[in-house]
Amino acid sequence: MTAKLLHELVHEAARAHGNKTAVAFDSSIAAGVCLTYNEVISLANELTGHLRIYVQKHHGTIGLFCHADVLLPAWIVGILQFPAAYVPLDPASPPLCNLRMINKCRLNYCLLQNELLNQFQSAFSNLLSLEICVTLSSHRLTLIKIQSEQDTNIKMSDQRSSSAMTKDIQQSEPLAYVLHTSGTTGLPKIVKVPHRCIVPNITHLRSVFKMTAEDVVLLSSPLTFDPSVVEVFLALSSGACLLIVPSAVKKMPRRLANVLFKRNKTTVLQATPTLVRRFGRRILQEEVLSANSPLRLLAFGGEPCPSLSLLKSWRQEGNGTHICNLYGTTEVSCWASCYKVPDKHLCSEDITDQFVPLGEPMLDTVMEVRDETGRLIAEGEGQLFIGGQERVCLLDDEETVVEGTMRATGDWVQVRDSQLYFLGRKDRLIKRFGQRVHLDALQQIIENLPRVEACAVSLSEGDRLLAFIVLTSGQPGTLSSSEFPHQKPFQHSTQSSEDLSTVHVSRNSTSPSLRVTEGEIRQRLSQLLASHSIPDMIFFIPALPLTSHGKIAIDELMRMCDAQKQDINTQTVWKDFESVRLKLQTLWKECLGLPNDVAVEEDAHFMLSGGDSLQALRLCDEITVAMGTPSVGLLEVILDGSFSDVVSHVMTETHNNAIQPSKKRMLDDSGSLVSPKRQQKEMSTGNATESTVGFVVPSVRRTMGFVVVRRAGEVIDWGCFGKMQEKNFSDALETNGSKLTVTSTSEDSLISNPSHELHNIYQENPAIKKLTEPHVPQEVTETLPVSKSPGEGSGEDRSDVLLLGLRVLWSSDTGRCVDASPVLLVGPDRTTVFIGSHSHRLQALDLTSGEVIWERILGDRLESSAAISKCGSLVAVGCYDRQIYFLDVSCGDTVWTFKTGDVVKSSPTVDPKTGLMFTGSHDGFVYALDPLAKTCIWQHYCGGGAVFSSPCIHSSPRQLYCSTLGGNLHCLDPDSGKLLWTYPSSVPFFSSPRCSDSSVFIGSVNGQIIGISHTGDTLWEFSTNGPIFSSPCISSLTFWTNQQVSTTPIRSTSTLSNHTVTCGSHDGHVYCINGDNGSLLWQFQTTGKVFSTPFVFDGDPWGLRTLVALCSTDGKVWILDGETGTLKATLSLPGELFSSPVVWGHKIVVGCRNDYVYCLELTKQ
């Protein structure tokens, strides 16, 4: 028996219900419009006829670029009848996302809504060749022909084979539609769905939901989300009415409730839990799930189902709505299982099990649970796989798939009493203190608390567990209850107001009720959860932001969190009504992306002016920040009120709350190339030597050579100390008391361990080092006696070692937190420190004096550490605005920028052979950039997951290593970008790989430091008791002495291995490991977490063989004996330390989260 096609289901319903309303469109403002089944079929047939005239038959896909419209079902059925699969393109998506879909699907034809024609042409006319085929007035559509650059470059033979292949697939397996996955773990996958895969879903759900011709079904999902297919054809195959509303109305809870349940008597609603939560408890009880609600069935899908107690709290007594839990993935479109919640469970006073099962498999669907070894299990926890003989979709470039293929869902479930319970996404299962935490399960537990309306839980990059909570109606509404306070991680006791304001003044510090609420929530959670599952920070927000698919927009929450941290001190003083109105106009237009010259009318409505829920939350956030105080009910006014309503609301709040300007200095956002100096000078003006020597011009620098010093003990000598250099540097070299013998270095000399460090080549003249005792703001300098303590290393102490001390030489104010690590450019006349800040600033500082040489304000925050090009004339740095900037080292002028697809936190790495600069991006790619030619040589997609860490290049074998948050270490050919091998892991890599001659080393968030051969084999694994974000520092025991740099290194007689691996962990320790076998040499416990990377350097000037500089997040800088791990000196800075220290000579440079860059001096006592 031939399987039915989707449009055939509609024809069957039309024959039985031809004069009945098939589709209704309600804008919430004007009267609704509708079409009968006969009218839909007639319009669909007409459209099919036009397509058969203008579209060649072998084209199996046709794009559909449209907004919600009453004609939508006719458009879809018309395409299916052609026959072709429809490919929805979202007008609200970024053009590059749609372009990728067009190219991946080889779309040659697309139907555009007439009013969107100009938008499509302006977005794609420079990228695609567009030709208008015909305008269909009665359908309000325009058919265009598309030809991409990619298509024009394909040989004719390839075109013929591609067309034949498309035709074969279409004939053997008729496709219904083509979508893409959400892409949360990398680039979205293209999913091609055959009719026979989706039709069983429709027919089965029609039976489960007991559909009749009297039902009204809301199209709640966008066309790009596959539940929309179920909603459309569930209604149209049953003779029911499909209700369509504008996307703006879906984001306005009160208006949507009115449209659904009063104007149209909706009976079936399929939606994500987040979308339903947006109604709020009052609307849910009084309208959606009231005693007389017309809604007979509410089906949750796309996210974990709310708990039984939460569902019960939403229902008014006497409500008879049936509730179902749907589960599925786009890769096996659409739903895989269904569970109908028994009415008795929703009415019971004694709910024993809060969690709702996934239910029984749908028709023709097979569900299996496998453990980590791939074995099927009947009890316990494992990953869910789904598939079946008929449930087979094609992913990306797949041409055929074996029937019965089982797809891994990436979802972890628990099998208990023959039922499956959702635990969370595989990437949402984390380990803290060696204990597993299910973020999705934690989210549901928090949602069950009495005062909580909704919740989202996420893990920040600093390994902090964050909870974003929406309180129930009547509770105070605000954006946040705490602003990254100084508190012990995982502390679950109630914080005091003093705790909340240690570092940052919380914008809710004036709200005692919120502090009480947070305390109550924490106390309750401490009774329910182990300490490792308690959120570190709780943020109270007015509503959860949604993605276009109605799911929680976690990325947006994290951006809001970051924005609050940045903007907490930028409140605006509003004096009168006019200043309030003008400020709100500016914010209104900024959030809507409107030009400055556009007037905002008093009756303008934010959502009807093109705004969406994310923009409304952003506007609410901006106003809250500007006011400096929370505003109860502001979000509701933005969603449902006019501009004048918002102004009135804010004026009322302004009158009730005195707005004080921030005491902190306002940042200079002029964007001028060179900004005023803001560093604290710790030197007397009489003794400070003013630098008048300019930078060496690039051509001269290439001849003379220079040294670059970076984190992890990386000292790079670019052709340094040639013939011309010997003369120019001789004076500087003689200042140490004995002239140094200098060797020239080949282009392959990339010095990455202290055996080659040239720290003392440019020792400063003592005459310019006579500093007055510095004024140190609030930090404590400590000199430690040489004695054993619980925190010290396990090695034996040396009695002949002098005591060491640390003091602050200078500090420079960057304006915001400094998480980037410094890079030093050591030249013949000056050593320059380059470091970026979250204030968008990149500073170039004189290492000796701390003077600001130049400063640039770039497009967004800087977390990436800078790098110096091989020619020495450029400094490169990645930015949150997705760009990599190449600036002139002498003045900061922009020489070139390269734009990636997402935020750049990865630090560039320079190829000593070719001069190429390799860097990663959160778009999942690694790029090889030629800064001189200003071009990208190649790019490599890492298969999913952002590239947070920095690449590492090794000369022999010549290989490039890069790691991803998707849990993969990639080995590439640095000349071509070709993938040589991949080392897979089940957890993300934040740590950057580092190499020795025989191995590559990397740390993992599961607490392991791993040694891997250059062929990709695991050599050893060393386990710590906390996640590792620190990168290994690889060191050797063959050092140049301070008195002589020669070609003959002094061989160590130590018993340590040829290479040691020094790395920090979030368990508070730094570990020194034998690089050959992974055995522990020593460990040292700090007083905080070790996020940054240690720096191993020559200790001879202080009477030691090696020293290690490291930082802990509680603000302490530590100096250890590199051989024994014993403590030699420490100093406390007034802020958290996530930056890695860099050492040159006697100086240590590091960035701090109190906005300053510090230069410390290591001295003998």
Short mmCIF file of C-alpha atoms in Angstrom, two decimals, residues 56-261:
data_model
loop_
_atom_site.label_atom_id
_atom_site.label_comp_id
_atom_site.label_asym_id
_atom_site.label_seq_id
_atom_site.Cartn_x
_atom_site.Cartn_y
_atom_site.Cartn_z
CA GLN A 56 11.52 22.89 -14.17
CA LYS A 57 10.09 19.64 -12.94
CA HIS A 58 13.29 18.10 -11.59
CA HIS A 59 13.70 20.85 -8.97
CA GLY A 60 12.64 19.06 -5.80
CA THR A 61 12.68 22.05 -3.42
CA ILE A 62 11.06 25.50 -3.52
CA GLY A 63 11.75 28.20 -0.94
CA LEU A 64 8.99 30.07 0.91
CA PHE A 65 9.95 33.51 2.27
CA CYS A 66 6.91 34.85 4.12
CA HIS A 67 5.24 36.11 7.24
CA ALA A 68 2.11 34.59 8.78
CA ASP A 69 -0.83 34.95 6.37
CA VAL A 70 -4.27 33.52 5.78
CA LEU A 71 -3.01 32.16 2.43
CA LEU A 72 -0.20 30.17 4.06
CA PRO A 73 -1.91 26.73 3.84
CA ALA A 74 -2.69 27.29 0.15
CA TRP A 75 0.95 28.19 -0.51
CA ILE A 76 2.24 25.05 1.24
CA VAL A 77 -0.26 22.70 -0.41
CA GLY A 78 0.43 24.31 -3.80
CA ILE A 79 4.16 23.58 -3.49
CA LEU A 80 3.61 20.01 -2.28
CA GLN A 81 1.31 19.32 -5.24
CA PHE A 82 3.95 20.50 -7.76
CA PRO A 83 5.48 18.12 -6.43
CA ALA A 84 8.28 19.69 -4.40
CA ALA A 85 9.37 20.04 -0.79
CA TYR A 86 8.90 23.47 0.73
CA VAL A 87 11.87 25.18 2.38
CA PRO A 88 10.76 27.88 4.83
CA LEU A 89 13.04 30.93 5.04
CA ASP A 90 12.46 33.27 7.96
CA PRO A 91 12.45 36.99 7.04
CA ALA A 92 13.51 37.76 10.61
CA SER A 93 16.62 35.57 10.43
CA PRO A 94 20.05 37.06 9.59
CA PRO A 95 20.59 37.02 5.81
CA LEU A 96 23.65 34.78 6.12
CA CYS A 97 21.58 32.11 7.88
CA ASN A 98 19.08 32.10 5.03
CA LEU A 99 21.92 32.21 2.50
CA ARG A 100 23.41 29.06 4.02
CA MET A 101 20.03 27.35 3.75
CA ILE A 102 19.67 28.46 0.12
CA ASN A 103 23.12 27.13 -0.77
CA LYS A 104 22.83 23.88 1.18
CA CYS A 105 19.46 23.07 -0.39
CA ARG A 106 20.56 24.25 -3.84
CA LEU A 107 17.42 26.37 -4.03
CA ASN A 108 16.81 27.60 -7.55
CA TYR A 109 13.30 28.92 -6.99
CA CYS A 110 11.68 30.78 -4.14
CA LEU A 111 8.21 32.19 -3.50
CA LEU A 112 8.26 35.58 -1.77
CA GLN A 113 5.44 37.45 -0.17
CA ASN A 114 5.05 40.54 -2.37
CA GLU A 115 5.66 42.97 0.49
CA LEU A 116 8.95 41.18 1.27
CA LEU A 117 10.39 41.39 -2.25
CA ASN A 118 12.43 44.53 -1.59
CA GLN A 119 13.79 43.09 1.66
CA PHE A 120 14.88 39.89 -0.10
CA GLN A 121 16.51 41.78 -2.97
CA SER A 122 18.41 44.16 -0.70
CA ALA A 123 19.65 41.27 1.46
CA PHE A 124 20.73 38.92 -1.32
CA SER A 125 21.21 40.89 -4.57
CA ASN A 126 24.97 41.18 -3.88
CA LEU A 127 25.24 37.49 -2.99
CA LEU A 128 22.90 35.81 -5.46
CA SER A 129 21.72 36.25 -9.01
CA LEU A 130 17.97 36.92 -8.78
CA GLU A 131 15.46 36.85 -11.62
CA ILE A 132 11.73 37.57 -11.20
CA CYS A 133 9.74 34.87 -13.00
CA VAL A 134 6.16 35.98 -12.34
CA THR A 135 4.07 37.99 -9.89
CA LEU A 136 0.95 36.16 -8.68
CA SER A 137 -1.40 38.91 -7.51
CA SER A 138 -4.20 36.64 -6.33
CA HIS A 139 -1.71 34.80 -4.09
CA ARG A 140 0.25 37.93 -3.07
CA LEU A 141 3.41 36.07 -4.11
CA THR A 142 6.37 36.63 -6.42
CA LEU A 143 8.26 33.67 -7.90
CA ILE A 144 11.98 34.31 -8.33
CA LYS A 145 14.76 32.24 -9.82
CA ILE A 146 17.99 32.04 -7.84
CA GLN A 147 21.48 31.35 -9.02
CA SER A 148 24.33 31.50 -6.53
CA GLU A 149 27.99 32.11 -7.21
CA GLN A 150 28.53 28.53 -6.11
CA ASP A 151 26.19 27.29 -8.84
CA THR A 152 27.82 29.33 -11.61
CA ASN A 153 31.24 27.89 -10.80
CA ILE A 154 30.10 24.27 -10.99
CA LYS A 155 30.91 22.40 -14.13
CA MET A 156 28.04 21.42 -16.38
CA SER A 157 28.68 17.74 -15.74
CA ASP A 158 28.37 18.32 -12.03
CA GLN A 159 25.15 20.23 -12.60
CA ARG A 160 23.67 17.37 -14.59
CA SER A 161 24.67 14.77 -12.02
CA SER A 162 23.35 16.94 -9.20
CA SER A 163 20.04 17.41 -10.98
CA ALA A 164 19.78 13.71 -11.69
CA MET A 165 20.54 12.91 -8.07
CA THR A 166 17.88 15.35 -6.86
CA LYS A 167 15.40 13.82 -9.26
CA ASP A 168 16.23 10.27 -8.14
CA ILE A 169 15.80 11.16 -4.50
CA GLN A 170 12.54 12.94 -5.19
CA GLN A 171 11.16 10.02 -7.18
CA SER A 172 12.25 7.30 -4.76
CA GLU A 173 11.56 9.21 -1.56
CA PRO A 174 9.20 12.19 -1.98
CA LEU A 175 10.24 14.97 0.38
CA ALA A 176 7.67 17.08 2.21
CA TYR A 177 9.86 19.85 3.63
CA VAL A 178 13.43 20.80 4.47
CA LEU A 179 14.36 22.49 7.76
CA HIS A 180 17.46 23.05 9.84
CA THR A 181 18.13 22.21 13.48
CA SER A 182 18.59 24.96 16.05
CA GLY A 183 22.39 24.72 15.90
CA THR A 184 22.92 25.12 19.64
CA THR A 185 26.11 23.04 19.53
CA GLY A 186 27.49 24.23 16.19
CA LEU A 187 26.30 24.91 12.69
CA PRO A 188 22.67 23.85 12.16
CA LYS A 189 22.11 20.53 10.41
CA ILE A 190 19.91 20.45 7.32
CA VAL A 191 17.05 17.94 7.74
CA LYS A 192 15.16 16.64 4.66
CA VAL A 193 11.88 15.07 5.74
CA PRO A 194 10.04 12.56 3.50
CA HIS A 195 6.23 12.39 3.53
CA ARG A 196 6.33 8.86 4.92
CA CYS A 197 8.28 10.07 7.95
CA ILE A 198 5.83 12.80 9.01
CA VAL A 199 2.44 11.41 7.92
CA PRO A 200 2.40 8.70 10.69
CA ASN A 201 2.89 11.52 13.20
CA ILE A 202 -0.16 13.36 11.91
CA THR A 203 -2.44 10.35 11.78
CA HIS A 204 -1.40 9.06 15.20
CA LEU A 205 -1.78 12.43 16.95
CA ARG A 206 -5.14 12.93 15.26
CA SER A 207 -6.26 9.79 17.04
CA VAL A 208 -4.59 10.57 20.40
CA PHE A 209 -5.97 14.13 20.43
CA LYS A 210 -9.40 12.90 19.29
CA MET A 211 -9.56 15.60 16.63
CA THR A 212 -12.91 16.62 15.15
CA ALA A 213 -14.07 19.11 12.55
CA GLU A 214 -15.17 21.41 15.38
CA ASP A 215 -11.65 21.98 16.68
CA VAL A 216 -9.66 25.22 16.36
CA VAL A 217 -5.87 24.69 16.32
CA LEU A 218 -3.37 27.51 16.78
CA LEU A 219 -0.35 27.70 14.51
CA SER A 220 1.95 28.59 17.42
CA SER A 221 5.27 27.57 15.86
CA PRO A 222 7.16 29.37 13.08
CA LEU A 223 7.48 27.48 9.81
CA THR A 224 11.18 26.92 10.51
CA PHE A 225 10.28 24.81 13.60
CA ASP A 226 8.95 21.38 12.62
CA PRO A 227 6.04 21.31 15.14
CA SER A 228 4.44 23.82 12.74
CA VAL A 229 3.98 20.95 10.27
CA VAL A 230 2.00 18.99 12.86
CA GLU A 231 -0.12 22.03 13.75
CA VAL A 232 -0.98 22.81 10.12
CA PHE A 233 -1.81 19.30 9.00
CA LEU A 234 -3.34 18.13 12.27
CA ALA A 235 -5.99 20.79 11.69
CA LEU A 236 -6.34 20.54 7.90
CA SER A 237 -6.51 16.72 7.83
CA SER A 238 -9.31 16.73 10.44
CA GLY A 239 -11.63 19.26 8.87
CA ALA A 240 -10.76 21.60 11.75
CA CYS A 241 -9.88 25.29 11.59
CA LEU A 242 -6.23 26.44 11.64
CA LEU A 243 -5.89 29.74 13.49
CA ILE A 244 -3.02 32.00 12.41
CA VAL A 245 -1.98 35.16 14.27
CA PRO A 246 0.86 37.63 13.59
CA SER A 247 4.13 36.80 15.30
CA ALA A 248 3.98 40.11 17.20
CA VAL A 249 0.70 39.09 18.86
CA LYS A 250 2.27 35.84 20.12
CA LYS A 251 4.68 37.98 22.12
CA MET A 252 1.90 39.98 23.84
CA PRO A 253 0.43 37.62 26.48
CA ARG A 254 -2.79 39.45 27.31
CA ARG A 255 -3.64 40.19 23.71
CA LEU A 256 -2.84 36.63 22.65
CA ALA A 257 -5.10 35.19 25.35
CA ASN A 258 -7.93 37.42 24.15
CA VAL A 259 -7.46 36.36 20.51
CA LEU A 260 -7.24 32.65 21.34
CA PHE A 261 -9.94 32.12 23.90
#
